[in-house]
mmCIF file of C-alpha atoms in Angstrom:
data_model
loop_
_atom_site.group_PDB
_atom_site.id
_atom_site.type_symbol
_atom_site.label_atom_id
_atom_site.label_comp_id
_atom_site.label_asym_id
_atom_site.label_seq_id
_atom_site.Cartn_x
_atom_site.Cartn_y
_atom_site.Cartn_z
ATOM 1 C CA UNK N 1308 89.076 -3.167 183.602
ATOM 2 C CA UNK N 1309 85.308 -3.066 183.053
ATOM 3 C CA UNK N 1310 83.957 -0.957 180.197
ATOM 4 C CA UNK N 1311 81.801 1.131 182.557
ATOM 5 C CA UNK N 1312 84.836 1.956 184.711
ATOM 6 C CA UNK N 1313 86.930 2.857 181.660
ATOM 7 C CA UNK N 1314 84.168 5.139 180.406
ATOM 8 C CA UNK N 1315 83.861 6.843 183.792
ATOM 9 C CA UNK N 1316 87.626 7.461 183.917
ATOM 10 C CA UNK N 1317 87.595 8.781 180.339
ATOM 11 C CA UNK N 1318 84.787 11.231 181.155
ATOM 12 C CA UNK N 1319 86.712 12.549 184.176
ATOM 13 C CA UNK N 1320 89.834 13.022 182.053
ATOM 14 C CA UNK N 1321 87.837 14.767 179.321
ATOM 15 C CA UNK N 1322 86.328 17.206 181.815
ATOM 16 C CA UNK N 1323 89.779 18.058 183.229
ATOM 17 C CA UNK N 1324 91.296 18.507 179.762
ATOM 18 C CA UNK N 1325 88.355 20.687 178.754
ATOM 19 C CA UNK N 1326 88.747 22.770 181.914
ATOM 20 C CA UNK N 1327 92.485 23.307 181.402
ATOM 21 C CA UNK N 1328 92.200 24.057 177.688
ATOM 22 C CA UNK N 1329 89.374 26.568 178.094
ATOM 23 C CA UNK N 1330 90.934 27.998 181.244
ATOM 24 C CA UNK N 1331 94.213 28.671 179.462
ATOM 25 C CA UNK N 1332 92.348 30.705 176.824
ATOM 26 C CA UNK N 1333 90.340 32.578 179.442
ATOM 27 C CA UNK N 1334 93.188 33.420 181.820
ATOM 28 C CA UNK N 1335 95.299 35.573 179.500
ATOM 29 C CA UNK N 1336 92.887 38.525 179.545
ATOM 30 C CA UNK N 1337 92.855 38.862 183.365
ATOM 31 C CA UNK N 1338 96.651 38.390 183.314
ATOM 32 C CA UNK N 1339 96.917 41.356 180.925
ATOM 33 C CA UNK N 1340 98.144 43.910 183.502
ATOM 34 C CA UNK N 1341 100.890 41.522 184.659
ATOM 35 C CA UNK N 1342 102.008 40.940 181.064
ATOM 36 C CA UNK N 1343 102.136 44.710 180.512
ATOM 37 C CA UNK N 1344 104.215 45.314 183.637
ATOM 38 C CA UNK N 1345 106.561 42.329 183.536
ATOM 39 C CA UNK N 1346 106.871 41.456 179.842
ATOM 40 C CA UNK N 1347 106.551 44.930 178.345
ATOM 41 C CA UNK N 1348 103.462 44.120 176.280
ATOM 42 C CA UNK N 1349 101.381 47.025 175.031
ATOM 43 C CA UNK N 1350 98.007 47.142 176.752
ATOM 44 C CA UNK N 1351 96.256 47.499 173.402
ATOM 45 C CA UNK N 1352 97.783 44.193 172.241
ATOM 46 C CA UNK N 1353 96.268 42.033 175.005
ATOM 47 C CA UNK N 1354 93.266 41.272 172.823
ATOM 48 C CA UNK N 1355 95.531 39.776 170.163
ATOM 49 C CA UNK N 1356 96.402 36.876 172.476
ATOM 50 C CA UNK N 1357 92.974 35.390 173.198
ATOM 51 C CA UNK N 1358 91.419 36.673 169.971
ATOM 52 C CA UNK N 1359 94.188 35.233 167.832
ATOM 53 C CA UNK N 1360 94.085 31.880 169.640
ATOM 54 C CA UNK N 1361 90.280 31.660 169.285
ATOM 55 C CA UNK N 1362 90.382 32.409 165.561
ATOM 56 C CA UNK N 1363 93.260 29.941 165.122
ATOM 57 C CA UNK N 1364 91.197 27.214 166.822
ATOM 58 C CA UNK N 1365 88.257 27.958 164.518
ATOM 59 C CA UNK N 1366 90.440 27.871 161.397
ATOM 60 C CA UNK N 1367 92.297 24.693 162.313
ATOM 61 C CA UNK N 1368 89.065 22.918 163.228
ATOM 62 C CA UNK N 1369 87.537 23.723 159.847
ATOM 63 C CA UNK N 1370 90.648 22.812 157.827
ATOM 64 C CA UNK N 1371 91.326 19.553 159.688
ATOM 65 C CA UNK N 1372 87.705 18.318 159.800
ATOM 66 C CA UNK N 1373 87.853 16.143 156.632
ATOM 67 C CA UNK N 1374 90.791 14.109 158.026
ATOM 68 C CA UNK N 1375 90.117 13.839 161.759
ATOM 69 C CA UNK N 1376 87.953 10.714 161.521
ATOM 70 C CA UNK N 1377 90.676 8.858 159.599
ATOM 71 C CA UNK N 1378 93.097 8.752 162.539
ATOM 72 C CA UNK N 1379 93.214 6.415 165.482
ATOM 73 C CA UNK N 1380 91.254 8.454 168.065
ATOM 74 C CA UNK N 1381 93.440 7.667 171.086
ATOM 75 C CA UNK N 1382 96.796 8.232 169.379
ATOM 76 C CA UNK N 1383 95.647 11.457 167.746
ATOM 77 C CA UNK N 1384 94.137 12.745 170.990
ATOM 78 C CA UNK N 1385 97.236 12.042 173.082
ATOM 79 C CA UNK N 1386 99.535 13.593 170.448
ATOM 80 C CA UNK N 1387 97.417 16.754 170.234
ATOM 81 C CA UNK N 1388 97.144 17.098 174.018
ATOM 82 C CA UNK N 1389 100.929 16.841 174.316
ATOM 83 C CA UNK N 1390 101.485 19.425 171.591
ATOM 84 C CA UNK N 1391 98.787 21.776 172.947
ATOM 85 C CA UNK N 1392 100.154 21.892 176.477
ATOM 86 C CA UNK N 1393 103.807 21.735 175.461
ATOM 87 C CA UNK N 1394 103.248 24.956 173.524
ATOM 88 C CA UNK N 1395 101.427 26.438 176.519
ATOM 89 C CA UNK N 1396 104.314 25.423 178.780
ATOM 90 C CA UNK N 1397 106.858 26.995 176.432
ATOM 91 C CA UNK N 1398 105.076 30.357 176.802
ATOM 92 C CA UNK N 1399 106.790 30.639 180.180
ATOM 93 C CA UNK N 1400 110.208 30.911 178.521
ATOM 94 C CA UNK N 1401 109.505 33.644 175.983
ATOM 95 C CA UNK N 1402 111.617 36.789 176.142
ATOM 96 C CA UNK N 1403 109.219 39.242 174.516
ATOM 97 C CA UNK N 1404 105.516 39.930 173.947
ATOM 98 C CA UNK N 1405 105.576 39.048 170.240
ATOM 99 C CA UNK N 1406 106.976 35.600 171.028
ATOM 100 C CA UNK N 1407 104.230 35.054 173.613
ATOM 101 C CA UNK N 1408 101.500 36.016 171.157
ATOM 102 C CA UNK N 1409 102.945 33.776 168.422
ATOM 103 C CA UNK N 1410 103.345 30.678 170.631
ATOM 104 C CA UNK N 1411 99.981 31.145 172.346
ATOM 105 C CA UNK N 1412 98.224 31.459 168.981
ATOM 106 C CA UNK N 1413 99.983 28.251 167.866
ATOM 107 C CA UNK N 1414 98.633 26.506 170.958
ATOM 108 C CA UNK N 1415 95.174 27.709 169.950
ATOM 109 C CA UNK N 1416 95.750 26.270 166.484
ATOM 110 C CA UNK N 1417 96.134 22.844 168.098
ATOM 111 C CA UNK N 1418 93.127 23.365 170.380
ATOM 112 C CA UNK N 1419 90.626 23.172 167.487
ATOM 113 C CA UNK N 1420 91.284 19.583 166.330
ATOM 114 C CA UNK N 1421 92.122 18.483 169.885
ATOM 115 C CA UNK N 1422 88.695 19.529 171.164
ATOM 116 C CA UNK N 1423 86.948 17.870 168.224
ATOM 117 C CA UNK N 1424 88.674 14.523 168.723
ATOM 118 C CA UNK N 1425 88.152 14.729 172.493
ATOM 119 C CA UNK N 1426 84.376 15.110 172.082
ATOM 120 C CA UNK N 1427 84.236 12.477 169.334
ATOM 121 C CA UNK N 1428 86.014 10.064 171.684
ATOM 122 C CA UNK N 1429 83.403 10.751 174.358
ATOM 123 C CA UNK N 1430 80.569 10.057 171.897
ATOM 124 C CA UNK N 1431 82.259 6.768 170.964
ATOM 125 C CA UNK N 1432 82.462 5.713 174.617
ATOM 126 C CA UNK N 1433 79.256 7.064 176.192
ATOM 127 C CA UNK N 1434 76.039 5.113 175.476
ATOM 128 C CA UNK N 1435 73.259 7.333 174.012
ATOM 129 C CA UNK N 1436 71.063 6.790 177.085
ATOM 130 C CA UNK N 1437 73.730 8.388 179.331
ATOM 131 C CA UNK N 1438 74.906 11.252 177.126
ATOM 132 C CA UNK N 1439 72.821 13.940 178.805
ATOM 133 C CA UNK N 1440 74.481 13.600 182.196
ATOM 134 C CA UNK N 1441 77.939 12.635 180.946
ATOM 135 C CA UNK N 1442 78.248 15.402 178.354
ATOM 136 C CA UNK N 1443 76.941 17.854 180.954
ATOM 137 C CA UNK N 1444 79.769 16.725 183.205
ATOM 138 C CA UNK N 1445 82.353 17.242 180.447
ATOM 139 C CA UNK N 1446 80.788 20.633 179.717
ATOM 140 C CA UNK N 1447 81.289 21.619 183.356
ATOM 141 C CA UNK N 1448 84.897 22.271 182.362
ATOM 142 C CA UNK N 1449 83.825 25.675 181.006
ATOM 143 C CA UNK N 1450 82.242 26.798 184.290
ATOM 144 C CA UNK N 1451 85.042 25.320 186.379
ATOM 145 C CA UNK N 1452 87.586 27.177 184.249
ATOM 146 C CA UNK N 1453 85.926 30.456 185.257
ATOM 147 C CA UNK N 1454 85.507 29.443 188.905
ATOM 148 C CA UNK N 1455 88.875 27.736 189.495
ATOM 149 C CA UNK N 1456 91.422 28.321 186.738
ATOM 150 C CA UNK N 1457 91.174 32.120 186.455
ATOM 151 C CA UNK N 1458 91.452 32.793 190.231
ATOM 152 C CA UNK N 1459 94.262 30.216 190.470
ATOM 153 C CA UNK N 1460 96.144 31.803 187.566
ATOM 154 C CA UNK N 1461 95.800 35.279 189.057
ATOM 155 C CA UNK N 1462 96.948 34.078 192.480
ATOM 156 C CA UNK N 1463 99.972 32.277 191.019
ATOM 157 C CA UNK N 1464 100.914 35.346 189.020
ATOM 158 C CA UNK N 1465 100.651 37.613 192.079
ATOM 159 C CA UNK N 1466 102.525 35.336 194.482
ATOM 160 C CA UNK N 1467 105.181 34.134 191.999
ATOM 161 C CA UNK N 1468 105.337 35.789 188.566
ATOM 162 C CA UNK N 1469 103.493 35.859 185.234
ATOM 163 C CA UNK N 1470 105.119 32.617 184.049
ATOM 164 C CA UNK N 1471 103.679 30.519 186.899
ATOM 165 C CA UNK N 1472 100.183 30.017 185.387
ATOM 166 C CA UNK N 1473 101.686 28.823 182.090
ATOM 167 C CA UNK N 1474 104.017 26.413 183.899
ATOM 168 C CA UNK N 1475 101.208 25.071 186.086
ATOM 169 C CA UNK N 1476 98.615 24.567 183.337
ATOM 170 C CA UNK N 1477 101.134 23.334 180.774
ATOM 171 C CA UNK N 1478 102.633 20.805 183.175
ATOM 172 C CA UNK N 1479 99.227 19.594 184.354
ATOM 173 C CA UNK N 1480 98.104 19.180 180.740
ATOM 174 C CA UNK N 1481 101.127 16.988 179.972
ATOM 175 C CA UNK N 1482 100.294 14.870 183.029
ATOM 176 C CA UNK N 1483 96.745 14.432 181.710
ATOM 177 C CA UNK N 1484 98.171 13.348 178.345
ATOM 178 C CA UNK N 1485 100.124 10.616 180.131
ATOM 179 C CA UNK N 1486 96.991 9.496 181.991
ATOM 180 C CA UNK N 1487 95.079 9.367 178.704
ATOM 181 C CA UNK N 1488 97.763 7.148 177.208
ATOM 182 C CA UNK N 1489 97.619 4.818 180.199
ATOM 183 C CA UNK N 1490 93.886 4.770 180.984
ATOM 184 C CA UNK N 1491 91.857 5.461 177.845
ATOM 185 C CA UNK N 1492 90.503 2.275 176.218
ATOM 186 C CA UNK N 1493 91.543 1.265 172.747
ATOM 187 C CA UNK N 1494 89.229 2.840 170.164
ATOM 188 C CA UNK N 1495 86.610 0.715 168.444
ATOM 189 C CA UNK N 1496 87.316 0.084 164.769
ATOM 190 C CA UNK N 1497 84.797 2.042 162.709
ATOM 191 C CA UNK N 1498 84.153 1.674 158.990
ATOM 192 C CA UNK N 1499 84.662 5.039 157.321
ATOM 193 C CA UNK N 1500 83.029 5.380 153.902
ATOM 194 C CA UNK N 1501 84.574 7.745 151.387
ATOM 195 C CA UNK N 1502 83.150 11.257 151.054
ATOM 196 C CA UNK N 1503 81.587 11.029 154.531
ATOM 197 C CA UNK N 1504 82.326 14.718 155.210
ATOM 198 C CA UNK N 1505 80.579 15.803 151.987
ATOM 199 C CA UNK N 1506 77.496 13.827 152.902
ATOM 200 C CA UNK N 1507 77.624 15.286 156.410
ATOM 201 C CA UNK N 1508 77.676 18.866 155.120
ATOM 202 C CA UNK N 1509 74.870 18.042 152.690
ATOM 203 C CA UNK N 1510 72.704 16.838 155.560
ATOM 204 C CA UNK N 1511 69.818 19.100 156.568
ATOM 205 C CA UNK N 1512 70.235 17.941 160.164
ATOM 206 C CA UNK N 1513 73.918 18.887 160.214
ATOM 207 C CA UNK N 1514 73.222 22.296 158.706
ATOM 208 C CA UNK N 1515 70.391 22.857 161.181
ATOM 209 C CA UNK N 1516 72.632 21.913 164.124
ATOM 210 C CA UNK N 1517 75.403 24.251 162.956
ATOM 211 C CA UNK N 1518 72.869 27.035 162.386
ATOM 212 C CA UNK N 1519 71.448 26.618 165.895
ATOM 213 C CA UNK N 1520 74.948 26.684 167.398
ATOM 214 C CA UNK N 1521 75.765 29.855 165.457
ATOM 215 C CA UNK N 1522 72.583 31.616 166.548
ATOM 216 C CA UNK N 1523 73.028 30.690 170.202
ATOM 217 C CA UNK N 1524 76.685 31.709 170.362
ATOM 218 C CA UNK N 1525 76.182 34.925 168.388
ATOM 219 C CA UNK N 1526 73.390 35.990 170.722
ATOM 220 C CA UNK N 1527 75.296 34.946 173.836
ATOM 221 C CA UNK N 1528 78.336 37.030 172.942
ATOM 222 C CA UNK N 1529 76.220 40.070 172.174
ATOM 223 C CA UNK N 1530 75.691 40.372 175.921
ATOM 224 C CA UNK N 1531 78.278 38.451 177.946
ATOM 225 C CA UNK N 1532 81.403 40.558 177.168
ATOM 226 C CA UNK N 1533 79.574 43.680 178.384
ATOM 227 C CA UNK N 1534 77.903 42.296 181.503
ATOM 228 C CA UNK N 1535 80.412 43.632 184.046
ATOM 229 C CA UNK N 1536 80.360 47.147 182.536
ATOM 230 C CA UNK N 1537 76.555 47.149 182.234
ATOM 231 C CA UNK N 1538 76.083 45.914 185.801
ATOM 232 C CA UNK N 1539 78.388 48.520 187.299
ATOM 233 C CA UNK N 1540 77.571 51.632 185.271
ATOM 234 C CA UNK N 1541 73.956 51.033 184.194
ATOM 235 C CA UNK N 1542 72.597 49.146 187.189
ATOM 236 C CA UNK N 1543 74.943 50.648 189.810
ATOM 237 C CA UNK N 1544 75.923 47.202 191.023
ATOM 238 C CA UNK N 1545 78.871 47.409 193.485
ATOM 239 C CA UNK N 1546 82.190 46.566 191.853
ATOM 240 C CA UNK N 1547 83.325 44.755 195.001
ATOM 241 C CA UNK N 1548 80.431 42.279 194.676
ATOM 242 C CA UNK N 1549 81.027 41.277 191.050
ATOM 243 C CA UNK N 1550 83.197 38.313 192.074
ATOM 244 C CA UNK N 1551 80.430 36.924 194.287
ATOM 245 C CA UNK N 1552 77.872 37.459 191.512
ATOM 246 C CA UNK N 1553 79.927 35.482 188.983
ATOM 247 C CA UNK N 1554 80.642 32.783 191.559
ATOM 248 C CA UNK N 1555 76.916 32.307 192.212
ATOM 249 C CA UNK N 1556 76.267 32.188 188.467
ATOM 250 C CA UNK N 1557 79.007 29.616 187.939
ATOM 251 C CA UNK N 1558 77.847 27.347 190.762
ATOM 252 C CA UNK N 1559 74.230 27.582 189.571
ATOM 253 C CA UNK N 1560 75.256 26.644 186.034
ATOM 254 C CA UNK N 1561 77.090 23.539 187.302
ATOM 255 C CA UNK N 1562 74.059 22.324 189.232
ATOM 256 C CA UNK N 1563 71.624 23.156 186.432
ATOM 257 C CA UNK N 1564 73.664 21.302 183.807
ATOM 258 C CA UNK N 1565 73.638 18.128 185.900
ATOM 259 C CA UNK N 1566 69.883 18.341 186.491
ATOM 260 C CA UNK N 1567 69.124 19.105 182.839
ATOM 261 C CA UNK N 1568 71.374 16.286 181.661
ATOM 262 C CA UNK N 1569 69.579 13.805 183.932
ATOM 263 C CA UNK N 1570 66.205 14.899 182.542
ATOM 264 C CA UNK N 1571 67.405 14.386 178.977
ATOM 265 C CA UNK N 1572 68.588 10.869 179.821
ATOM 266 C CA UNK N 1573 65.127 10.111 181.216
ATOM 267 C CA UNK N 1574 63.532 10.969 177.883
ATOM 268 C CA UNK N 1575 62.455 14.530 178.716
ATOM 269 C CA UNK N 1576 64.540 16.289 176.062
ATOM 270 C CA UNK N 1577 61.559 18.247 174.707
ATOM 271 C CA UNK N 1578 60.715 19.525 178.193
ATOM 272 C CA UNK N 1579 64.313 20.580 178.854
ATOM 273 C CA UNK N 1580 64.537 22.470 175.554
ATOM 274 C CA UNK N 1581 61.194 24.242 176.006
ATOM 275 C CA UNK N 1582 61.790 25.171 179.650
ATOM 276 C CA UNK N 1583 65.396 26.330 179.236
ATOM 277 C CA UNK N 1584 64.800 28.308 176.029
ATOM 278 C CA UNK N 1585 61.515 29.861 177.135
ATOM 279 C CA UNK N 1586 62.628 30.737 180.644
ATOM 280 C CA UNK N 1587 65.970 32.098 179.432
ATOM 281 C CA UNK N 1588 64.204 34.444 177.029
ATOM 282 C CA UNK N 1589 61.814 35.531 179.787
ATOM 283 C CA UNK N 1590 64.645 36.177 182.269
ATOM 284 C CA UNK N 1591 66.544 38.169 179.632
ATOM 285 C CA UNK N 1592 63.484 40.299 178.888
ATOM 286 C CA UNK N 1593 62.616 40.979 182.539
ATOM 287 C CA UNK N 1594 66.204 41.419 183.650
ATOM 288 C CA UNK N 1595 67.895 43.332 180.837
ATOM 289 C CA UNK N 1596 65.592 44.268 177.918
ATOM 290 C CA UNK N 1597 62.820 45.754 180.091
ATOM 291 C CA UNK N 1598 64.059 45.538 183.713
ATOM 292 C CA UNK N 1599 61.320 45.193 186.325
ATOM 293 C CA UNK N 1600 63.509 45.667 189.396
ATOM 294 C CA UNK N 1601 64.300 42.061 190.294
ATOM 295 C CA UNK N 1602 67.606 41.827 192.154
ATOM 296 C CA UNK N 1603 70.581 41.123 189.902
ATOM 297 C CA UNK N 1604 71.622 38.212 192.103
ATOM 298 C CA UNK N 1605 68.442 36.382 191.073
ATOM 299 C CA UNK N 1606 68.398 37.508 187.431
ATOM 300 C CA UNK N 1607 72.057 36.768 186.693
ATOM 301 C CA UNK N 1608 72.052 33.435 188.541
ATOM 302 C CA UNK N 1609 68.979 32.321 186.593
ATOM 303 C CA UNK N 1610 70.499 33.582 183.337
ATOM 304 C CA UNK N 1611 73.698 31.597 183.838
ATOM 305 C CA UNK N 1612 71.891 28.435 184.965
ATOM 306 C CA UNK N 1613 69.337 28.454 182.134
ATOM 307 C CA UNK N 1614 71.979 29.325 179.556
ATOM 308 C CA UNK N 1615 74.082 26.364 180.694
ATOM 309 C CA UNK N 1616 71.095 23.986 180.471
ATOM 310 C CA UNK N 1617 70.141 25.262 177.012
ATOM 311 C CA UNK N 1618 73.692 24.915 175.705
ATOM 312 C CA UNK N 1619 74.129 21.413 177.122
ATOM 313 C CA UNK N 1620 70.734 20.185 175.883
ATOM 314 C CA UNK N 1621 71.459 21.539 172.400
ATOM 315 C CA UNK N 1622 74.899 19.898 172.379
ATOM 316 C CA UNK N 1623 73.541 16.561 173.600
ATOM 317 C CA UNK N 1624 70.757 16.479 171.007
ATOM 318 C CA UNK N 1625 73.103 17.613 168.215
ATOM 319 C CA UNK N 1626 75.475 14.776 169.149
ATOM 320 C CA UNK N 1627 72.947 12.421 167.565
ATOM 321 C CA UNK N 1628 73.354 14.032 164.129
ATOM 322 C CA UNK N 1629 76.620 12.439 162.891
ATOM 323 C CA UNK N 1630 77.227 8.744 162.451
ATOM 324 C CA UNK N 1631 80.233 7.222 164.218
ATOM 325 C CA UNK N 1632 82.567 7.774 161.259
ATOM 326 C CA UNK N 1633 81.625 11.478 161.102
ATOM 327 C CA UNK N 1634 81.813 12.472 164.758
ATOM 328 C CA UNK N 1635 85.203 14.179 164.837
ATOM 329 C CA UNK N 1636 84.434 16.112 161.639
ATOM 330 C CA UNK N 1637 81.075 17.244 163.024
ATOM 331 C CA UNK N 1638 82.631 18.361 166.312
ATOM 332 C CA UNK N 1639 85.309 20.263 164.389
ATOM 333 C CA UNK N 1640 82.713 22.071 162.276
ATOM 334 C CA UNK N 1641 80.635 22.796 165.365
ATOM 335 C CA UNK N 1642 83.677 24.227 167.160
ATOM 336 C CA UNK N 1643 84.515 26.374 164.142
ATOM 337 C CA UNK N 1644 81.062 27.923 163.759
ATOM 338 C CA UNK N 1645 80.850 28.383 167.540
ATOM 339 C CA UNK N 1646 84.114 30.341 167.689
ATOM 340 C CA UNK N 1647 83.303 32.413 164.599
ATOM 341 C CA UNK N 1648 79.783 33.223 165.825
ATOM 342 C CA UNK N 1649 81.143 34.218 169.236
ATOM 343 C CA UNK N 1650 83.700 36.500 167.625
ATOM 344 C CA UNK N 1651 81.134 38.080 165.307
ATOM 345 C CA UNK N 1652 78.750 38.610 168.215
ATOM 346 C CA UNK N 1653 81.438 40.373 170.228
ATOM 347 C CA UNK N 1654 82.452 42.553 167.259
ATOM 348 C CA UNK N 1655 78.864 43.439 166.347
ATOM 349 C CA UNK N 1656 77.975 44.405 169.910
ATOM 350 C CA UNK N 1657 81.129 46.511 170.211
ATOM 351 C CA UNK N 1658 80.141 48.390 167.050
ATOM 352 C CA UNK N 1659 76.469 48.729 168.011
ATOM 353 C CA UNK N 1660 76.840 49.857 171.624
ATOM 354 C CA UNK N 1661 77.868 53.349 172.630
ATOM 355 C CA UNK N 1662 78.987 54.997 175.867
ATOM 356 C CA UNK N 1663 77.019 57.499 177.935
ATOM 357 C CA UNK N 1664 78.390 60.426 179.929
ATOM 358 C CA UNK N 1665 78.769 58.292 183.069
ATOM 359 C CA UNK N 1666 80.195 55.306 181.151
ATOM 360 C CA UNK N 1667 76.751 53.732 180.766
ATOM 361 C CA UNK N 1668 76.371 51.149 178.022
ATOM 362 C CA UNK N 1669 73.810 52.565 175.582
ATOM 363 C CA UNK N 1670 71.871 50.102 173.417
ATOM 364 C CA UNK N 1671 72.256 47.063 175.691
ATOM 365 C CA UNK N 1672 68.495 46.717 176.148
ATOM 366 C CA UNK N 1673 67.961 46.355 172.383
ATOM 367 C CA UNK N 1674 70.620 43.629 172.163
ATOM 368 C CA UNK N 1675 68.990 41.851 175.100
ATOM 369 C CA UNK N 1676 65.645 41.909 173.307
ATOM 370 C CA UNK N 1677 67.251 40.410 170.196
ATOM 371 C CA UNK N 1678 68.910 37.756 172.359
ATOM 372 C CA UNK N 1679 65.538 36.799 173.837
ATOM 373 C CA UNK N 1680 63.980 36.499 170.377
ATOM 374 C CA UNK N 1681 66.949 34.543 169.020
ATOM 375 C CA UNK N 1682 66.664 32.201 172.006
ATOM 376 C CA UNK N 1683 63.075 31.318 171.116
ATOM 377 C CA UNK N 1684 64.013 30.709 167.471
ATOM 378 C CA UNK N 1685 66.975 28.533 168.501
ATOM 379 C CA UNK N 1686 64.759 26.565 170.894
ATOM 380 C CA UNK N 1687 62.290 25.820 168.102
ATOM 381 C CA UNK N 1688 65.256 24.826 165.938
ATOM 382 C CA UNK N 1689 66.416 22.306 168.554
ATOM 383 C CA UNK N 1690 62.915 20.783 168.630
ATOM 384 C CA UNK N 1691 63.042 20.476 164.830
ATOM 385 C CA UNK N 1692 66.460 18.828 165.131
ATOM 386 C CA UNK N 1693 65.238 16.360 167.742
ATOM 387 C CA UNK N 1694 62.212 15.455 165.610
ATOM 388 C CA UNK N 1695 64.414 14.991 162.520
ATOM 389 C CA UNK N 1696 66.882 12.727 164.340
ATOM 390 C CA UNK N 1697 64.074 10.558 165.702
ATOM 391 C CA UNK N 1698 62.481 10.239 162.273
ATOM 392 C CA UNK N 1699 65.817 9.314 160.700
ATOM 393 C CA UNK N 1700 66.613 6.732 163.387
ATOM 394 C CA UNK N 1701 63.198 5.093 163.013
ATOM 395 C CA UNK N 1702 63.697 4.725 159.274
ATOM 396 C CA UNK N 1703 64.577 1.143 158.271
ATOM 397 C CA UNK N 1704 67.289 2.492 155.976
ATOM 398 C CA UNK N 1705 68.804 4.820 158.572
ATOM 399 C CA UNK N 1706 71.816 2.588 159.136
ATOM 400 C CA UNK N 1707 72.672 2.841 155.470
ATOM 401 C CA UNK N 1708 72.237 6.596 155.239
ATOM 402 C CA UNK N 1709 74.677 9.283 156.169
ATOM 403 C CA UNK N 1710 73.658 11.808 158.813
ATOM 404 C CA UNK N 1711 70.471 13.549 157.703
#
């Protein structure tokens, strides 16, 4: 089989694995009422499921980072996919809510290193000139999880019972593990110098990339968890139309990621960063910080599309920071800071915001203004990162240096 064909198959598999893994984390919150009714879980404990799994993924990614690059990529990836989805499948046979929480959190523990090795494998396979489009395609798994996996999980739970989504996603994940074993190419042998993780963490480029990721995710999760409440009670947006609004945002983000990725591959990375960061800040200001009356369908669709482009362009550019023998470690660290920043953003916004007499969200405009400012700072940080990577790669000693 030709290398190009193998790479294309691997990218498709990575997108599907990403979609299932993220979708399984996202679906448990909407399934909360079913778990309360059918499993006897306390409503106040629903947050422990996704929150615990997210924190477990962050912790395991950080702890495992120094060793991930020492394993055969394909064998490690297949083993982790099997374990991840076997644990998810076993959730269907629990007899009580505490068992479900424990097993689901364990599956999240596996998700951290699995995601890191999955992305490192993609960086090994995808040529640098094609990473914009291909990584955008893999990143589509997040949007597709919201568009496809959550509605599918809810429908399965309604028509069958609460165990059906776990059986479906767990079984499909095991099938993908088998396909990875059969279709993924053998990994290229890479020389791994000692202390490569220490040199990675000492790199100014690595620290800048992790800082940018933290700032973007912290700002993003200041707003996103409260969107539905803000739209309905502050902007009087009809509850019945929220599904359509999120669908339009999801579809727009898919299209925008593909377009932005193609521009990056054509050498227009600076343009993509400036346009996505600047326009996202402007849309946030005009739509949420100081609303000027533009319809929410336009504002939210633009917000989702520009946010997707900014995230993908940042991820693609940051992928150039680690050398081949540091990729899994870098992806693990990036996943860890991303999850922690998202959690801190959600917690901070929950503490900062208050509720009005008609359930309005008070203080949202101030958080939106901070998000817009943080977006500009992060955009400038990505430009600094891009400049630093280009300078390093042009250096005659760059092949002998560690990242940074």
